[in-house]
Tab-separated table of C-alpha atoms in Angstrom:
chain	number	residue	atom	x	y	z
E	1	MET	CA	-29.914	5.913	2.996
E	2	ILE	CA	-27.089	4.714	5.322
E	3	GLU	CA	-27.987	1.063	4.529
E	4	TRP	CA	-27.572	1.806	0.770
E	5	THR	CA	-24.145	3.441	1.274
E	6	ILE	CA	-22.887	0.569	3.332
E	7	GLY	CA	-24.420	-1.849	0.892
E	8	ILE	CA	-22.712	-0.248	-2.071
E	9	PHE	CA	-19.369	-0.240	-0.274
E	10	LEU	CA	-19.748	-3.900	0.546
E	11	ALA	CA	-20.873	-4.819	-2.943
E	12	ILE	CA	-17.781	-3.059	-4.421
E	13	GLY	CA	-15.493	-4.789	-1.971
E	14	VAL	CA	-16.887	-8.273	-2.362
E	15	THR	CA	-16.954	-7.854	-6.206
E	16	PHE	CA	-13.305	-7.070	-6.326
E	17	ASN	CA	-12.344	-9.806	-3.951
E	18	LEU	CA	-14.298	-12.271	-6.073
E	19	LEU	CA	-12.517	-10.920	-9.140
E	20	ALA	CA	-9.221	-11.565	-7.435
E	21	SER	CA	-10.225	-15.206	-6.860
E	22	ILE	CA	-11.353	-15.614	-10.514
E	23	GLY	CA	-8.046	-14.006	-11.590
E	24	ILE	CA	-6.071	-16.606	-9.623
E	25	LEU	CA	-7.898	-19.370	-11.379
E	26	ARG	CA	-7.755	-17.823	-14.859
E	27	PHE	CA	-4.347	-16.378	-15.263
E	28	PRO	CA	-1.579	-18.694	-16.611
E	29	ASP	CA	1.451	-18.212	-14.422
E	30	VAL	CA	2.600	-17.077	-10.907
E	31	TYR	CA	3.315	-13.421	-11.787
E	32	THR	CA	-0.008	-12.638	-13.389
E	33	ARG	CA	-1.734	-14.476	-10.527
E	34	ILE	CA	0.187	-12.212	-8.050
E	35	HIS	CA	-1.106	-9.234	-10.104
E	36	ALA	CA	-4.678	-10.328	-9.564
E	37	ALA	CA	-4.226	-11.312	-5.955
E	38	THR	CA	-2.492	-8.173	-4.794
E	39	LYS	CA	-4.311	-5.363	-6.358
E	40	CYS	CA	-7.799	-6.693	-6.175
E	41	THR	CA	-7.699	-7.967	-2.599
E	42	THR	CA	-6.183	-4.805	-1.342
E	43	PHE	CA	-8.762	-2.607	-3.098
E	44	GLY	CA	-11.679	-4.874	-2.125
E	45	THR	CA	-10.676	-5.002	1.536
E	46	ILE	CA	-10.354	-1.185	1.571
E	47	PHE	CA	-13.984	-0.856	0.568
E	48	ILE	CA	-15.182	-3.560	3.084
E	49	VAL	CA	-13.396	-1.699	5.824
E	50	LEU	CA	-14.893	1.578	4.618
E	51	ALA	CA	-18.328	0.038	5.081
E	52	THR	CA	-17.343	-0.853	8.682
E	53	VAL	CA	-16.137	2.639	9.352
E	54	THR	CA	-19.301	4.164	7.956
E	55	TYR	CA	-21.449	1.833	10.075
E	56	SER	CA	-19.470	2.707	13.210
E	57	ILE	CA	-19.661	6.479	12.683
E	58	TYR	CA	-23.360	6.216	11.937
E	59	SER	CA	-23.956	4.184	15.031
E	60	TYR	CA	-22.075	6.520	17.281
E	61	TYR	CA	-23.851	9.682	16.151
E	62	TRP	CA	-27.419	8.369	15.530
E	63	VAL	CA	-27.851	5.141	17.440
E	64	GLN	CA	-25.949	5.107	20.748
E	65	LYS	CA	-23.226	7.441	21.983
E	66	ASP	CA	-20.956	4.604	22.958
E	67	PRO	CA	-17.145	5.102	22.468
E	68	ALA	CA	-16.843	1.442	21.543
E	69	TRP	CA	-18.168	2.378	18.149
E	70	ILE	CA	-15.287	4.828	17.675
E	71	THR	CA	-12.815	2.147	18.718
E	72	ILE	CA	-14.253	-0.179	16.178
E	73	GLY	CA	-13.983	2.433	13.450
E	74	ILE	CA	-10.368	3.475	14.237
E	75	HIS	CA	-9.120	-0.107	14.546
E	76	SER	CA	-10.573	-1.087	11.268
E	77	ALA	CA	-9.044	1.980	9.632
E	78	LEU	CA	-5.732	0.969	11.068
E	79	VAL	CA	-6.190	-2.431	9.273
E	80	VAL	CA	-6.272	-0.633	5.958
E	81	ILE	CA	-3.095	1.249	6.613
E	82	PHE	CA	-1.183	-1.888	7.553
E	83	LEU	CA	-2.695	-3.860	4.693
E	84	VAL	CA	-1.618	-1.201	2.106
E	85	LEU	CA	1.908	-1.128	3.578
E	86	THR	CA	2.494	-4.857	3.734
E	87	ASN	CA	0.558	-6.298	0.901
E	88	PRO	CA	2.769	-4.954	-1.997
E	89	VAL	CA	5.867	-5.971	-0.006
E	90	GLY	CA	4.638	-9.518	0.261
E	91	ALA	CA	3.854	-9.671	-3.488
E	92	HIS	CA	7.299	-8.367	-4.307
E	93	ALA	CA	8.925	-10.974	-2.183
E	94	ILE	CA	6.945	-13.829	-3.702
E	95	GLY	CA	7.604	-12.589	-7.171
E	96	ARG	CA	11.289	-12.215	-6.618
E	97	ALA	CA	11.492	-15.581	-4.996
E	98	ALA	CA	9.695	-17.128	-7.959
E	99	ARG	CA	12.047	-15.392	-10.467
E	100	LYS	CA	15.064	-16.469	-8.404
E	101	SER	CA	14.062	-20.150	-8.433
E	102	GLY	CA	13.995	-19.906	-12.287
E	103	ILE	CA	10.320	-19.693	-13.210
E	104	ARG	CA	10.030	-17.846	-16.479
E	105	PRO	CA	7.079	-15.520	-17.035
E	106	TYR	CA	4.467	-17.204	-19.345
E	107	GLY	CA	4.551	-15.944	-22.922
E	108	ALA	CA	7.123	-13.306	-22.044
E	109	VAL	CA	7.740	-10.621	-24.746
E	110	ILE	CA	10.833	-9.550	-22.982
E	111	ASP	CA	12.583	-10.840	-19.838
E	112	GLU	CA	15.434	-8.593	-18.658
E	113	LEU	CA	16.043	-10.569	-15.581
E	114	GLU	CA	16.968	-13.710	-17.579
E	115	GLY	CA	20.281	-14.941	-16.052
E	116	ARG	CA	20.615	-11.992	-13.645
E	117	LEU	CA	19.091	-13.189	-10.477
L	1	MET	CA	17.724	10.907	17.583
L	2	ALA	CA	16.582	7.528	16.282
L	3	PHE	CA	15.211	6.775	19.849
L	4	ILE	CA	13.092	9.986	19.599
L	5	ALA	CA	11.652	9.021	16.235
L	6	THR	CA	10.829	5.477	17.335
L	7	PHE	CA	9.252	6.773	20.548
L	8	VAL	CA	7.121	9.298	18.694
L	9	TRP	CA	5.831	6.671	16.267
L	10	CYS	CA	5.075	4.119	19.048
L	11	TYR	CA	3.316	6.803	21.070
L	12	ILE	CA	1.187	7.912	18.117
L	13	LEU	CA	0.188	4.260	17.463
L	14	TRP	CA	-0.603	3.797	21.074
L	15	LEU	CA	-2.811	6.845	21.129
L	16	VAL	CA	-4.674	5.748	18.079
L	17	LEU	CA	-5.217	2.265	19.452
L	18	THR	CA	-6.414	3.380	22.792
L	19	ALA	CA	-8.683	6.297	21.740
L	20	GLY	CA	-12.137	6.128	23.442
L	21	SER	CA	-11.101	4.993	26.909
L	22	LYS	CA	-12.602	8.014	28.500
L	23	GLY	CA	-15.477	9.457	26.444
L	24	MET	CA	-13.855	9.906	23.037
L	25	LEU	CA	-10.369	10.805	24.542
L	26	TRP	CA	-7.849	9.136	26.633
L	27	SER	CA	-7.605	8.537	30.371
L	28	THR	CA	-4.624	9.636	32.366
L	29	GLU	CA	-3.579	6.117	33.342
L	30	GLU	CA	-3.451	5.062	29.787
L	31	LEU	CA	-1.399	8.023	28.668
L	32	ILE	CA	1.230	7.244	31.337
L	33	ALA	CA	1.269	3.545	30.509
L	34	GLY	CA	1.682	4.592	26.862
L	35	VAL	CA	4.755	6.673	27.697
L	36	ILE	CA	6.334	3.810	29.606
L	37	PHE	CA	5.633	1.161	26.913
L	38	SER	CA	6.732	3.349	24.033
L	39	ALA	CA	9.963	4.141	25.810
L	40	ILE	CA	10.660	0.421	26.313
L	41	VAL	CA	9.831	-0.359	22.660
L	42	ALA	CA	11.750	2.581	21.377
L	43	TYR	CA	14.849	1.693	23.396
L	44	ALA	CA	14.738	-1.817	22.243
L	45	THR	CA	14.296	-1.024	18.527
L	46	ARG	CA	16.301	2.208	18.181
L	47	ASN	CA	18.972	0.576	16.078
L	48	VAL	CA	16.479	-1.124	13.764
L	49	ILE	CA	14.709	1.888	12.425
L	50	GLY	CA	17.826	3.780	11.305
L	51	GLU	CA	19.450	7.055	11.997
L	52	LYS	CA	17.638	9.028	9.306
L	53	ALA	CA	14.167	8.016	10.218
L	54	SER	CA	13.572	11.254	12.086
L	55	ARG	CA	13.073	13.188	8.887
L	56	PHE	CA	9.653	11.501	8.680
L	57	LEU	CA	8.500	13.356	11.789
L	58	ASN	CA	8.081	16.541	9.665
L	59	PRO	CA	4.332	17.413	9.596
L	60	VAL	CA	4.694	18.833	6.089
L	61	LYS	CA	5.647	15.361	4.960
L	62	TRP	CA	2.618	13.821	6.690
L	63	VAL	CA	0.422	16.091	4.683
L	64	GLY	CA	2.225	15.110	1.643
L	65	PHE	CA	1.632	11.392	2.377
L	66	ILE	CA	-1.999	11.881	3.032
L	67	VAL	CA	-2.585	13.862	-0.207
L	68	TYR	CA	-0.561	11.287	-2.104
L	69	SER	CA	-2.409	8.246	-0.773
L	70	ILE	CA	-5.880	9.748	-1.092
L	71	GLY	CA	-5.189	11.354	-4.493
L	72	PRO	CA	-2.811	9.757	-7.033
L	73	LEU	CA	-2.297	6.392	-5.211
L	74	PHE	CA	-6.017	5.714	-4.698
L	75	TRP	CA	-6.963	6.838	-8.219
L	76	GLY	CA	-4.149	4.466	-9.469
L	77	MET	CA	-5.651	1.617	-7.526
L	78	VAL	CA	-9.073	2.226	-9.038
L	79	LYS	CA	-7.624	2.195	-12.541
L	80	ALA	CA	-5.577	-0.906	-11.644
L	81	ASN	CA	-8.564	-2.846	-10.590
L	82	PHE	CA	-10.625	-2.127	-13.603
L	83	ASP	CA	-7.579	-3.005	-15.764
L	84	VAL	CA	-7.315	-6.327	-13.957
L	85	ALA	CA	-11.030	-6.922	-14.315
L	86	TYR	CA	-10.718	-6.312	-18.030
L	87	ARG	CA	-7.844	-8.718	-18.325
L	88	VAL	CA	-9.492	-11.421	-16.173
L	89	ILE	CA	-12.586	-11.348	-18.331
L	90	THR	CA	-10.969	-11.142	-21.708
L	91	GLY	CA	-7.688	-12.977	-20.906
L	92	ARG	CA	-5.790	-10.521	-23.118
L	93	ILE	CA	-2.315	-10.366	-21.675
L	94	LYS	CA	1.223	-9.708	-23.119
L	95	PRO	CA	3.508	-10.041	-20.128
L	96	GLY	CA	7.221	-9.345	-19.688
L	97	ILE	CA	9.782	-8.249	-17.245
L	98	VAL	CA	11.207	-4.802	-18.226
L	99	ARG	CA	14.123	-2.792	-16.799
L	100	VAL	CA	13.009	0.719	-15.735
L	101	PRO	CA	15.730	3.257	-15.027
L	102	VAL	CA	14.758	5.525	-12.197
L	103	ASP	CA	16.525	8.581	-10.721
L	104	LEU	CA	16.127	8.258	-6.894
L	105	GLU	CA	18.595	8.691	-4.076
L	106	ASN	CA	17.741	6.766	-0.959
L	107	ASP	CA	16.026	3.553	0.090
L	108	ALA	CA	12.783	5.155	1.368
L	109	GLN	CA	12.176	6.539	-2.103
L	110	TYR	CA	12.721	3.155	-3.703
L	111	THR	CA	10.275	1.608	-1.104
L	112	ILE	CA	7.577	4.157	-1.857
L	113	LEU	CA	8.030	3.866	-5.666
L	114	SER	CA	7.978	0.050	-5.784
L	115	ASN	CA	5.046	-0.297	-3.513
L	116	SER	CA	3.122	2.213	-5.581
L	117	ILE	CA	4.061	0.475	-8.769
L	118	THR	CA	2.872	-2.858	-7.348
L	119	LEU	CA	-0.497	-1.369	-6.479
L	120	THR	CA	-1.164	0.431	-9.686
L	121	PRO	CA	-2.207	-0.717	-13.245
L	122	GLY	CA	-0.618	-3.813	-14.630
L	123	THR	CA	2.790	-3.671	-12.966
L	124	LEU	CA	4.486	-5.603	-10.320
L	125	THR	CA	7.972	-4.874	-8.925
L	126	ILE	CA	10.163	-8.029	-9.077
L	127	ASP	CA	13.526	-6.516	-8.123
L	128	ALA	CA	14.982	-3.172	-7.125
L	129	CYS	CA	18.595	-2.386	-7.765
L	130	PRO	CA	19.661	0.870	-6.097
L	131	GLU	CA	23.245	0.291	-7.260
L	132	GLU	CA	22.286	0.429	-10.874
L	133	LYS	CA	19.442	2.818	-10.367
L	134	ALA	CA	16.851	0.635	-11.929
L	135	LEU	CA	13.708	-1.288	-11.087
L	136	TYR	CA	12.823	-4.675	-12.700
L	137	VAL	CA	9.097	-4.596	-13.267
L	138	HIS	CA	6.779	-7.366	-14.356
L	139	TRP	CA	4.383	-5.635	-16.822
L	140	ILE	CA	1.287	-7.413	-17.739
L	141	ASN	CA	0.802	-5.582	-21.092
L	142	VAL	CA	4.150	-4.599	-22.477
L	143	THR	CA	3.819	-1.552	-24.846
L	144	ASP	CA	7.377	-0.407	-24.636
L	145	PRO	CA	10.084	-3.081	-23.993
L	146	HIS	CA	12.836	-0.535	-23.176
L	147	PRO	CA	11.287	2.301	-21.304
L	148	GLU	CA	13.487	5.448	-20.870
L	149	SER	CA	11.808	6.441	-17.580
L	150	SER	CA	9.092	5.268	-15.223
L	151	GLU	CA	6.721	7.751	-16.870
L	152	VAL	CA	5.226	5.067	-19.216
L	153	LEU	CA	4.506	2.620	-16.410
L	154	ALA	CA	3.790	4.619	-13.361
L	155	GLY	CA	2.892	8.198	-14.483
L	156	SER	CA	3.831	10.755	-11.908
L	157	PHE	CA	4.758	8.397	-9.151
L	158	GLU	CA	8.461	8.812	-9.468
L	159	LYS	CA	8.120	12.543	-8.812
L	160	TRP	CA	5.978	11.914	-5.777
L	161	ALA	CA	8.356	9.298	-4.391
L	162	ARG	CA	11.292	11.595	-4.947
L	163	ARG	CA	9.525	14.361	-2.964
L	164	LEU	CA	8.116	12.216	-0.237
L	165	GLY	CA	11.175	10.139	0.605
L	166	ARG	CA	13.655	12.997	0.639
């Protein structure tokens, strides 16, 4: 039962991380690649960490009452918080720097930032 | 006041990081060491975090943040990922950078809204201009080149950002 839960979490996480990599290869320009890279890696990593947390809680209560398991769970959960806080900021910085150095979005329908940055 | 806010944040982080040193709780030595180190860090960084940061010490706001991140933000991320999956597989994109007028007052609200926009379906914040009350958003599938509000791109996130960052 618990193996299946952890396995499903890991499968979701790895699938979306793989999707991010395929997106980086397939999309035409820097902005759309940032789209794939930010959203999918954040989401995939959340699920991988969720699997870790599930495993540590399970191990604490049913395998061995060792507080080290709790420490592992809490530290992994903190990773998620920091990742969700910093990943979009990094993407924003890269996107803005790319636009500032004059890279136009590929096939843009509209570009309001043309000549503004 | 900024010192107190920084100190509380540092101490909470310390407590979370050191949980489990005595059973599932904390040992006395670690609690005391935490007070000392948090005080040092808080004194060193009290001018960085800003004077108004203490308004985030309100527990009602924490509940709001937790509800927001588990509810609308996580659901938005789920939708965003299936959206990206669809676009990766079919390659059907129609990108553009649009100007989105927003009605927010302070920098914290702009931060929350831009981060939420970046993590949710098909949008990526390129530039935030608080002085002209607008965000410039790279939209992967432009349906409305001149949006009147952020409703089209981000749903209810602007309301949440306004409430949480106040």
